[in-house]
mmCIF file of C-alpha atoms in Angstrom:
data_model
loop_
_atom_site.group_PDB
_atom_site.id
_atom_site.type_symbol
_atom_site.label_atom_id
_atom_site.label_comp_id
_atom_site.label_asym_id
_atom_site.label_seq_id
_atom_site.Cartn_x
_atom_site.Cartn_y
_atom_site.Cartn_z
ATOM 1 C CA MET A 1 8.723 -18.896 55.237
ATOM 2 C CA GLU A 2 5.564 -18.006 57.737
ATOM 3 C CA ASN A 3 7.126 -15.011 59.226
ATOM 4 C CA LYS A 4 7.631 -13.857 56.383
ATOM 5 C CA VAL A 5 4.337 -14.393 54.510
ATOM 6 C CA LEU A 6 3.009 -12.648 57.293
ATOM 7 C CA ASP A 7 5.156 -9.920 56.965
ATOM 8 C CA PHE A 8 4.005 -9.305 53.729
ATOM 9 C CA LEU A 9 -0.127 -9.905 54.643
ATOM 10 C CA LYS A 10 1.096 -7.547 57.469
ATOM 11 C CA LYS A 11 1.848 -5.187 55.132
ATOM 12 C CA GLU A 12 -0.708 -4.824 53.084
ATOM 13 C CA ILE A 13 -3.572 -5.246 56.080
ATOM 14 C CA ASP A 14 -1.722 -1.655 57.451
ATOM 15 C CA MET A 15 -1.635 0.215 53.926
ATOM 16 C CA GLY A 16 -5.212 -0.603 53.746
ATOM 17 C CA ASN A 17 -4.717 -2.634 51.110
ATOM 18 C CA ILE A 18 -7.182 -5.578 52.767
ATOM 19 C CA PRO A 19 -8.189 -5.347 55.931
ATOM 20 C CA GLY A 20 -7.165 -9.129 57.385
ATOM 21 C CA ALA A 21 -6.593 -13.064 55.159
ATOM 22 C CA ALA A 22 -6.275 -15.863 56.574
ATOM 23 C CA ILE A 23 -3.649 -18.580 54.614
ATOM 24 C CA TYR A 24 -3.919 -22.101 54.062
ATOM 25 C CA VAL A 25 -0.341 -24.006 51.978
ATOM 26 C CA SER A 26 0.277 -27.292 51.549
ATOM 27 C CA TYR A 27 3.261 -28.723 50.068
ATOM 28 C CA GLN A 28 3.782 -32.106 49.035
ATOM 29 C CA GLY A 29 0.540 -33.610 50.518
ATOM 30 C CA LYS A 30 1.742 -31.353 54.139
ATOM 31 C CA ALA A 31 -0.193 -28.575 55.591
ATOM 32 C CA VAL A 32 3.387 -25.994 56.384
ATOM 33 C CA MET A 33 0.592 -23.382 57.045
ATOM 34 C CA GLU A 34 -2.321 -22.350 58.786
ATOM 35 C CA LYS A 35 -3.249 -18.736 59.525
ATOM 36 C CA SER A 36 -5.389 -15.249 59.743
ATOM 37 C CA ILE A 37 -4.131 -12.138 60.728
ATOM 38 C CA GLY A 38 -5.658 -9.109 60.812
ATOM 39 C CA TYR A 39 -9.420 -8.025 60.846
ATOM 40 C CA ARG A 40 -12.849 -9.801 59.615
ATOM 41 C CA THR A 41 -14.247 -6.833 59.994
ATOM 42 C CA LEU A 42 -13.431 -2.881 60.538
ATOM 43 C CA HIS A 43 -16.613 -0.874 61.702
ATOM 44 C CA PRO A 44 -18.272 0.109 63.812
ATOM 45 C CA GLU A 45 -15.062 -1.972 65.146
ATOM 46 C CA LYS A 46 -12.752 -3.903 64.339
ATOM 47 C CA ALA A 47 -12.547 -7.843 65.820
ATOM 48 C CA GLN A 48 -9.587 -10.049 65.242
ATOM 49 C CA MET A 49 -9.784 -12.214 61.919
ATOM 50 C CA LYS A 50 -9.513 -15.999 62.807
ATOM 51 C CA ASN A 51 -7.873 -18.983 61.695
ATOM 52 C CA ASP A 52 -12.357 -19.777 61.654
ATOM 53 C CA THR A 53 -14.083 -16.755 60.455
ATOM 54 C CA ILE A 54 -16.095 -17.967 57.727
ATOM 55 C CA PHE A 55 -15.341 -16.477 54.347
ATOM 56 C CA ASP A 56 -17.940 -15.184 50.753
ATOM 57 C CA LEU A 57 -16.030 -17.027 47.814
ATOM 58 C CA ALA A 58 -18.004 -15.889 45.287
ATOM 59 C CA SER A 59 -16.788 -16.827 42.341
ATOM 60 C CA LEU A 60 -14.508 -19.817 44.339
ATOM 61 C CA THR A 61 -18.194 -21.078 43.600
ATOM 62 C CA LYS A 62 -17.355 -21.698 40.360
ATOM 63 C CA ILE A 63 -15.003 -24.311 41.017
ATOM 64 C CA VAL A 64 -16.195 -26.359 44.169
ATOM 65 C CA THR A 65 -19.827 -26.378 43.713
ATOM 66 C CA THR A 66 -20.465 -25.698 39.361
ATOM 67 C CA THR A 67 -17.257 -26.584 38.147
ATOM 68 C CA MET A 68 -17.217 -30.104 39.745
ATOM 69 C CA ALA A 69 -20.787 -30.613 39.334
ATOM 70 C CA ALA A 70 -20.385 -30.276 36.327
ATOM 71 C CA LEU A 71 -17.534 -32.931 35.725
ATOM 72 C CA GLN A 72 -19.921 -35.739 38.235
ATOM 73 C CA LEU A 73 -22.558 -35.449 35.416
ATOM 74 C CA LEU A 74 -19.291 -36.266 32.902
ATOM 75 C CA ASP A 75 -18.840 -38.824 35.368
ATOM 76 C CA LYS A 76 -22.428 -40.216 35.180
ATOM 77 C CA GLY A 77 -23.064 -41.099 31.257
ATOM 78 C CA ALA A 78 -25.367 -36.995 32.122
ATOM 79 C CA ILE A 79 -24.121 -35.516 29.908
ATOM 80 C CA ARG A 80 -21.532 -34.564 27.824
ATOM 81 C CA LEU A 81 -19.284 -31.691 26.676
ATOM 82 C CA ASP A 82 -20.327 -31.309 23.020
ATOM 83 C CA ASP A 83 -23.885 -31.308 24.374
ATOM 84 C CA LYS A 84 -25.510 -28.072 23.343
ATOM 85 C CA VAL A 85 -27.617 -25.926 25.714
ATOM 86 C CA SER A 86 -30.011 -25.749 23.127
ATOM 87 C CA HIS A 87 -30.469 -29.966 24.209
ATOM 88 C CA PHE A 88 -31.156 -28.395 27.240
ATOM 89 C CA PHE A 89 -33.764 -24.712 26.759
ATOM 90 C CA PRO A 90 -34.657 -25.351 22.870
ATOM 91 C CA LYS A 91 -35.420 -21.424 23.396
ATOM 92 C CA PHE A 92 -31.881 -20.018 23.905
ATOM 93 C CA ALA A 93 -31.326 -20.968 20.020
ATOM 94 C CA VAL A 94 -31.394 -17.408 19.864
ATOM 95 C CA ASP A 95 -29.278 -15.547 17.974
ATOM 96 C CA GLY A 96 -26.475 -17.267 17.209
ATOM 97 C CA LYS A 97 -27.027 -19.454 20.249
ATOM 98 C CA SER A 98 -27.557 -22.984 18.919
ATOM 99 C CA GLY A 99 -24.072 -24.009 18.932
ATOM 100 C CA VAL A 100 -23.386 -23.427 22.090
ATOM 101 C CA THR A 101 -22.309 -26.101 24.621
ATOM 102 C CA PHE A 102 -21.606 -27.218 28.043
ATOM 103 C CA LYS A 103 -17.870 -26.786 26.380
ATOM 104 C CA HIS A 104 -17.785 -23.248 25.389
ATOM 105 C CA LEU A 105 -19.876 -22.439 29.192
ATOM 106 C CA LEU A 106 -17.039 -24.042 31.665
ATOM 107 C CA THR A 107 -14.050 -22.702 29.182
ATOM 108 C CA HIS A 108 -15.559 -19.186 29.207
ATOM 109 C CA THR A 109 -16.394 -19.771 25.319
ATOM 110 C CA SER A 110 -19.910 -19.345 24.485
ATOM 111 C CA GLY A 111 -19.683 -15.175 23.657
ATOM 112 C CA LEU A 112 -21.856 -14.253 26.073
ATOM 113 C CA SER A 113 -21.498 -10.671 28.004
ATOM 114 C CA ALA A 114 -19.489 -11.238 31.250
ATOM 115 C CA HIS A 115 -22.613 -9.645 33.166
ATOM 116 C CA ARG A 116 -25.475 -8.018 33.756
ATOM 117 C CA PRO A 117 -26.866 -6.362 36.061
ATOM 118 C CA PHE A 118 -30.555 -8.125 36.831
ATOM 119 C CA TYR A 119 -30.179 -7.267 40.303
ATOM 120 C CA GLU A 120 -30.915 -3.669 39.305
ATOM 121 C CA ASP A 121 -35.104 -4.855 37.638
ATOM 122 C CA ALA A 122 -35.189 -7.071 40.973
ATOM 123 C CA LEU A 123 -34.940 -10.062 38.929
ATOM 124 C CA GLN A 124 -35.130 -14.175 40.426
ATOM 125 C CA THR A 125 -33.843 -16.782 39.091
ATOM 126 C CA ASP A 126 -36.352 -18.447 36.275
ATOM 127 C CA GLN A 127 -36.814 -14.597 34.788
ATOM 128 C CA ILE A 128 -32.859 -14.443 34.768
ATOM 129 C CA ILE A 129 -32.178 -17.355 32.971
ATOM 130 C CA GLU A 130 -35.023 -16.137 30.313
ATOM 131 C CA ARG A 131 -33.049 -13.094 29.780
ATOM 132 C CA ILE A 132 -29.825 -15.409 29.676
ATOM 133 C CA CYS A 133 -31.891 -17.319 26.791
ATOM 134 C CA ALA A 134 -32.089 -13.751 25.515
ATOM 135 C CA GLU A 135 -29.403 -12.644 24.686
ATOM 136 C CA LYS A 136 -27.119 -11.736 21.962
ATOM 137 C CA LEU A 137 -23.281 -12.818 21.424
ATOM 138 C CA GLU A 138 -20.926 -10.983 21.976
ATOM 139 C CA ALA A 139 -18.120 -12.477 20.529
ATOM 140 C CA PRO A 140 -18.480 -15.641 17.761
ATOM 141 C CA LEU A 141 -18.366 -18.535 19.746
ATOM 142 C CA GLY A 142 -15.329 -20.713 20.337
ATOM 143 C CA GLU A 143 -13.201 -18.030 19.525
ATOM 144 C CA LYS A 144 -12.725 -15.510 22.235
ATOM 145 C CA VAL A 145 -12.377 -16.101 25.957
ATOM 146 C CA ILE A 146 -15.010 -13.456 28.070
ATOM 147 C CA TYR A 147 -14.580 -14.561 31.670
ATOM 148 C CA SER A 148 -18.814 -14.663 31.793
ATOM 149 C CA ASP A 149 -20.928 -15.410 35.046
ATOM 150 C CA LEU A 150 -23.948 -15.249 32.619
ATOM 151 C CA GLY A 151 -22.841 -19.501 31.100
ATOM 152 C CA PHE A 152 -22.171 -19.949 34.831
ATOM 153 C CA ILE A 153 -25.715 -18.760 36.556
ATOM 154 C CA LEU A 154 -26.584 -20.574 33.002
ATOM 155 C CA LEU A 155 -24.765 -23.971 34.415
ATOM 156 C CA ALA A 156 -26.131 -24.060 37.490
ATOM 157 C CA LYS A 157 -29.591 -23.749 36.000
ATOM 158 C CA LEU A 158 -28.552 -26.770 33.487
ATOM 159 C CA ILE A 159 -27.295 -29.383 36.228
ATOM 160 C CA GLU A 160 -31.198 -28.674 38.753
ATOM 161 C CA MET A 161 -33.142 -30.349 35.080
ATOM 162 C CA ILE A 162 -30.310 -32.951 34.640
ATOM 163 C CA THR A 163 -30.888 -33.808 38.425
ATOM 164 C CA ASN A 164 -33.869 -32.589 39.141
ATOM 165 C CA GLN A 165 -32.885 -31.122 42.208
ATOM 166 C CA PRO A 166 -31.808 -27.786 44.242
ATOM 167 C CA PHE A 167 -28.530 -26.254 43.101
ATOM 168 C CA ASP A 168 -27.284 -25.859 47.194
ATOM 169 C CA GLN A 169 -28.844 -29.083 47.210
ATOM 170 C CA TYR A 170 -27.657 -31.233 44.423
ATOM 171 C CA VAL A 171 -24.149 -29.558 45.704
ATOM 172 C CA PHE A 172 -24.452 -31.217 49.986
ATOM 173 C CA GLN A 173 -25.513 -33.858 48.641
ATOM 174 C CA GLU A 174 -23.173 -34.767 46.356
ATOM 175 C CA ILE A 175 -19.770 -32.473 47.323
ATOM 176 C CA LEU A 176 -19.805 -30.718 50.603
ATOM 177 C CA ASP A 177 -21.191 -33.531 52.310
ATOM 178 C CA PRO A 178 -19.450 -36.212 51.226
ATOM 179 C CA LEU A 179 -16.648 -33.586 52.222
ATOM 180 C CA THR A 180 -17.614 -33.027 55.449
ATOM 181 C CA MET A 181 -16.145 -29.513 54.322
ATOM 182 C CA ASN A 182 -18.968 -29.490 57.153
ATOM 183 C CA GLU A 183 -19.429 -25.017 57.684
ATOM 184 C CA THR A 184 -19.831 -24.178 53.324
ATOM 185 C CA GLY A 185 -22.963 -23.660 52.085
ATOM 186 C CA PHE A 186 -25.261 -21.127 51.017
ATOM 187 C CA ASN A 187 -27.329 -18.962 52.963
ATOM 188 C CA LEU A 188 -25.811 -20.348 56.311
ATOM 189 C CA THR A 189 -27.222 -19.351 58.752
ATOM 190 C CA LEU A 190 -24.415 -19.305 61.150
ATOM 191 C CA ASP A 191 -23.044 -17.082 64.231
ATOM 192 C CA GLN A 192 -22.952 -12.802 62.339
ATOM 193 C CA ASN A 193 -19.281 -12.754 63.929
ATOM 194 C CA ARG A 194 -18.304 -16.403 62.192
ATOM 195 C CA PHE A 195 -18.370 -13.619 59.025
ATOM 196 C CA ALA A 196 -15.903 -12.271 57.692
ATOM 197 C CA ALA A 197 -17.429 -8.513 56.084
ATOM 198 C CA THR A 198 -17.406 -7.887 52.706
ATOM 199 C CA ALA A 199 -18.614 -4.754 51.236
ATOM 200 C CA PHE A 200 -21.565 -2.095 52.468
ATOM 201 C CA SER A 201 -25.360 -2.611 51.816
ATOM 202 C CA GLU A 202 -27.605 0.887 51.568
ATOM 203 C CA LYS A 203 -30.522 -1.602 51.577
ATOM 204 C CA ILE A 204 -29.793 -3.105 55.008
ATOM 205 C CA GLY A 205 -27.506 0.043 56.361
ATOM 206 C CA ASP A 206 -25.378 -1.900 57.235
ATOM 207 C CA TYR A 207 -22.393 -3.983 56.400
ATOM 208 C CA LYS A 208 -22.751 -6.962 54.584
ATOM 209 C CA TYR A 209 -22.100 -10.012 56.553
ATOM 210 C CA GLY A 210 -23.261 -13.833 55.646
ATOM 211 C CA ILE A 211 -25.050 -11.850 53.104
ATOM 212 C CA VAL A 212 -23.823 -12.729 49.707
ATOM 213 C CA HIS A 213 -21.966 -9.907 47.520
ATOM 214 C CA ASP A 214 -22.921 -9.926 44.792
ATOM 215 C CA ASP A 215 -25.753 -8.936 43.884
ATOM 216 C CA ASN A 216 -26.607 -10.965 40.636
ATOM 217 C CA ALA A 217 -26.370 -14.017 44.046
ATOM 218 C CA GLU A 218 -28.228 -11.638 46.228
ATOM 219 C CA SER A 219 -31.488 -11.265 43.644
ATOM 220 C CA MET A 220 -31.668 -15.266 43.264
ATOM 221 C CA GLY A 221 -32.408 -16.031 46.597
ATOM 222 C CA GLY A 222 -28.356 -16.086 47.320
ATOM 223 C CA VAL A 223 -27.889 -19.208 45.892
ATOM 224 C CA SER A 224 -26.123 -19.589 41.635
ATOM 225 C CA GLY A 225 -23.386 -21.012 40.167
ATOM 226 C CA HIS A 226 -21.598 -17.675 39.173
ATOM 227 C CA ALA A 227 -21.269 -17.016 43.249
ATOM 228 C CA GLY A 228 -22.706 -17.411 46.342
ATOM 229 C CA LEU A 229 -20.881 -20.091 48.156
ATOM 230 C CA PHE A 230 -20.109 -19.465 51.777
ATOM 231 C CA SER A 231 -17.077 -21.258 53.967
ATOM 232 C CA THR A 232 -13.734 -21.009 55.773
ATOM 233 C CA LEU A 233 -9.907 -22.130 55.368
ATOM 234 C CA GLN A 234 -10.130 -25.637 57.219
ATOM 235 C CA ASP A 235 -12.983 -26.724 55.332
ATOM 236 C CA LEU A 236 -11.303 -25.177 51.468
ATOM 237 C CA ALA A 237 -7.401 -27.179 52.926
ATOM 238 C CA LYS A 238 -10.346 -30.670 52.121
ATOM 239 C CA PHE A 239 -11.135 -29.498 48.274
ATOM 240 C CA THR A 240 -8.549 -28.511 47.410
ATOM 241 C CA LEU A 241 -6.252 -32.765 49.005
ATOM 242 C CA MET A 242 -9.622 -34.106 46.807
ATOM 243 C CA ILE A 243 -7.974 -32.076 43.853
ATOM 244 C CA GLU A 244 -4.414 -33.101 44.222
ATOM 245 C CA ASN A 245 -6.115 -36.677 44.933
ATOM 246 C CA GLY A 246 -7.344 -37.055 41.961
ATOM 247 C CA GLY A 247 -10.690 -36.652 43.548
ATOM 248 C CA SER A 248 -10.866 -39.072 46.014
ATOM 249 C CA PHE A 249 -11.081 -37.815 49.181
ATOM 250 C CA ASN A 250 -10.949 -40.164 52.837
ATOM 251 C CA GLY A 251 -11.354 -43.265 50.819
ATOM 252 C CA LYS A 252 -14.560 -41.340 48.520
ATOM 253 C CA ARG A 253 -15.113 -40.751 45.155
ATOM 254 C CA ILE A 254 -15.968 -37.331 44.601
ATOM 255 C CA VAL A 255 -15.264 -36.523 41.233
ATOM 256 C CA SER A 256 -12.814 -39.049 38.406
ATOM 257 C CA SER A 257 -9.341 -39.005 38.155
ATOM 258 C CA ALA A 258 -9.672 -39.200 34.270
ATOM 259 C CA ALA A 259 -12.219 -35.977 34.994
ATOM 260 C CA LEU A 260 -10.131 -33.859 36.581
ATOM 261 C CA GLN A 261 -7.420 -34.600 34.272
ATOM 262 C CA LEU A 262 -9.336 -33.595 31.496
ATOM 263 C CA SER A 263 -10.750 -30.231 33.376
ATOM 264 C CA LYS A 264 -7.150 -28.631 33.570
ATOM 265 C CA LYS A 265 -5.926 -29.066 30.547
ATOM 266 C CA ASN A 266 -5.938 -25.452 28.346
ATOM 267 C CA PHE A 267 -8.778 -25.337 25.659
ATOM 268 C CA THR A 268 -8.022 -21.695 24.762
ATOM 269 C CA THR A 269 -5.308 -21.889 23.575
ATOM 270 C CA PHE A 270 -6.146 -19.731 21.058
ATOM 271 C CA ASP A 271 -6.258 -16.749 23.219
ATOM 272 C CA SER A 272 -4.284 -14.349 26.340
ATOM 273 C CA GLU A 273 -5.981 -16.306 28.731
ATOM 274 C CA GLY A 274 -5.961 -19.979 29.228
ATOM 275 C CA ARG A 275 -8.818 -21.810 30.208
ATOM 276 C CA GLY A 276 -9.326 -25.123 31.172
ATOM 277 C CA LEU A 277 -12.502 -26.875 32.533
ATOM 278 C CA GLY A 278 -14.072 -23.999 34.656
ATOM 279 C CA TRP A 279 -10.298 -23.318 35.548
ATOM 280 C CA GLN A 280 -7.970 -21.235 35.117
ATOM 281 C CA ILE A 281 -4.781 -21.473 33.697
ATOM 282 C CA LYS A 282 -1.889 -20.504 34.336
ATOM 283 C CA SER A 283 -0.803 -17.718 31.166
ATOM 284 C CA PRO A 284 0.470 -14.219 31.134
ATOM 285 C CA GLY A 285 -0.887 -11.764 34.100
ATOM 286 C CA LEU A 286 -2.283 -14.077 36.268
ATOM 287 C CA SER A 287 -2.695 -14.295 39.411
ATOM 288 C CA CYS A 288 -1.003 -17.100 39.924
ATOM 289 C CA GLY A 289 2.953 -15.093 40.379
ATOM 290 C CA ASP A 290 5.694 -15.291 38.128
ATOM 291 C CA LEU A 291 7.850 -18.331 39.972
ATOM 292 C CA PHE A 292 4.589 -20.778 40.102
ATOM 293 C CA SER A 293 5.160 -24.249 37.173
ATOM 294 C CA GLU A 294 3.548 -23.514 33.943
ATOM 295 C CA ASN A 295 1.617 -26.685 34.627
ATOM 296 C CA SER A 296 0.328 -23.970 37.470
ATOM 297 C CA TYR A 297 -4.331 -23.664 38.106
ATOM 298 C CA GLY A 298 -6.786 -22.231 40.336
ATOM 299 C CA HIS A 299 -8.918 -19.832 40.592
ATOM 300 C CA THR A 300 -9.907 -16.423 42.550
ATOM 301 C CA GLY A 301 -12.485 -14.534 43.839
ATOM 302 C CA TYR A 302 -14.293 -10.865 43.457
ATOM 303 C CA THR A 303 -13.673 -10.538 47.403
ATOM 304 C CA GLY A 304 -10.861 -11.746 47.470
ATOM 305 C CA THR A 305 -10.231 -15.092 47.502
ATOM 306 C CA SER A 306 -8.223 -17.371 45.304
ATOM 307 C CA ILE A 307 -6.612 -20.460 45.289
ATOM 308 C CA TRP A 308 -3.453 -21.992 43.147
ATOM 309 C CA PHE A 309 -2.055 -25.368 42.920
ATOM 310 C CA ASP A 310 1.596 -25.507 41.515
ATOM 311 C CA PRO A 311 0.998 -29.655 40.810
ATOM 312 C CA ASP A 312 5.181 -30.144 39.585
ATOM 313 C CA ILE A 313 5.942 -30.073 43.058
ATOM 314 C CA GLN A 314 2.903 -30.190 44.833
ATOM 315 C CA LEU A 315 2.135 -27.251 46.216
ATOM 316 C CA HIS A 316 -0.761 -24.897 46.642
ATOM 317 C CA VAL A 317 -2.110 -21.541 48.128
ATOM 318 C CA ILE A 318 -5.473 -20.728 49.736
ATOM 319 C CA LEU A 319 -5.454 -17.202 50.163
ATOM 320 C CA LEU A 320 -9.413 -15.853 52.088
ATOM 321 C CA THR A 321 -9.094 -12.370 52.618
ATOM 322 C CA ASN A 322 -12.422 -9.709 52.411
ATOM 323 C CA ARG A 323 -10.908 -7.039 50.268
ATOM 324 C CA VAL A 324 -14.148 -5.404 48.948
ATOM 325 C CA HIS A 325 -14.268 -4.969 53.309
ATOM 326 C CA ALA A 326 -10.546 -2.194 52.531
ATOM 327 C CA LYS A 327 -9.806 1.154 51.336
ATOM 328 C CA ASN A 328 -8.310 -0.113 48.251
ATOM 329 C CA THR A 329 -10.189 -2.543 47.011
ATOM 330 C CA GLU A 330 -7.506 -3.537 43.701
ATOM 331 C CA ALA A 331 -4.531 -4.076 45.473
ATOM 332 C CA ILE A 332 -5.644 -7.696 45.546
ATOM 333 C CA LEU A 333 -4.394 -8.040 41.701
ATOM 334 C CA ARG A 334 -0.965 -7.088 42.671
ATOM 335 C CA LEU A 335 -0.706 -8.799 45.974
ATOM 336 C CA ARG A 336 -1.902 -12.206 45.382
ATOM 337 C CA PRO A 337 1.072 -12.301 42.245
ATOM 338 C CA ARG A 338 3.937 -11.424 45.108
ATOM 339 C CA LEU A 339 2.431 -13.569 47.516
ATOM 340 C CA HIS A 340 2.539 -16.722 45.882
ATOM 341 C CA ASN A 341 6.373 -15.673 43.907
ATOM 342 C CA LEU A 342 7.275 -15.568 47.450
ATOM 343 C CA ILE A 343 5.703 -18.731 48.490
ATOM 344 C CA ARG A 344 7.280 -21.232 46.281
ATOM 345 C CA SER A 345 10.503 -19.207 46.069
ATOM 346 C CA HIS A 346 10.613 -21.549 49.653
ATOM 347 C CA PHE A 347 10.349 -24.729 47.823
#
């Protein structure tokens, strides 16, 4: 399998679809592949991708931090899924938003818009929250999946209010540190040569290394519930092991098995896009491919990252790329499902 996967990725690199990749495959609790190929940067000269290269995870932030934090708050009795956002943010209850709950935000069924270019007005976190509180819904509450960064920006702020801690501090204390994810975090201050390059920034006159690719997250100081987290293949493997182990890692309970199990339920059977609490659930056209089982779940990140689980056979795949540094940035949409088909065919 390993040679076929590396040959597949090399072809994609040669076509300019991705600069490079790091990939981890686990089957029945054991790592069967952990490799890197291609380049972490192409300019001004090529530099090799390594197994310990640090990637901008983009929307994997939603799963590793925001979703896990929300599940922990369920475990602690601090919230319930049906708690209304307006209970914590009374000014949110305008323009039909009074009924929006944690469940709606986590399942992307709040009706909030997908994205707003808050960075264009150089807005910082509290100003962005004010704007979100003033938003009008784009779809009826609870009736349609609109994958919304706004909802996860709001969730991080809610987590801060409930825990009385900065979001990044809570995440480090309750998730990253217990998982010994020592090279994972927001605004990492590690050597620039460790990072996979993302897109060119006019502001700095260079490609971004260790500076969050998402413009709204950058405007928020690099810390948000929707994007901003950086990590390595090895650190993410600790996270995925915890998920497969029902919420525990090295004897430490990170999140309850009951909360994890609930998070993988499809809450959006009324829509063509399956959504759990944070997770994508296998649906037509999603990036887990054709051969992963119907119970598969995972998530993707815009920069070219993804994690997908097939629990029926205890298989999971971590793919980290920096596709936004490549010529053909849309090729990842075909790459991921074909890669997953290739991998799944071997088990």
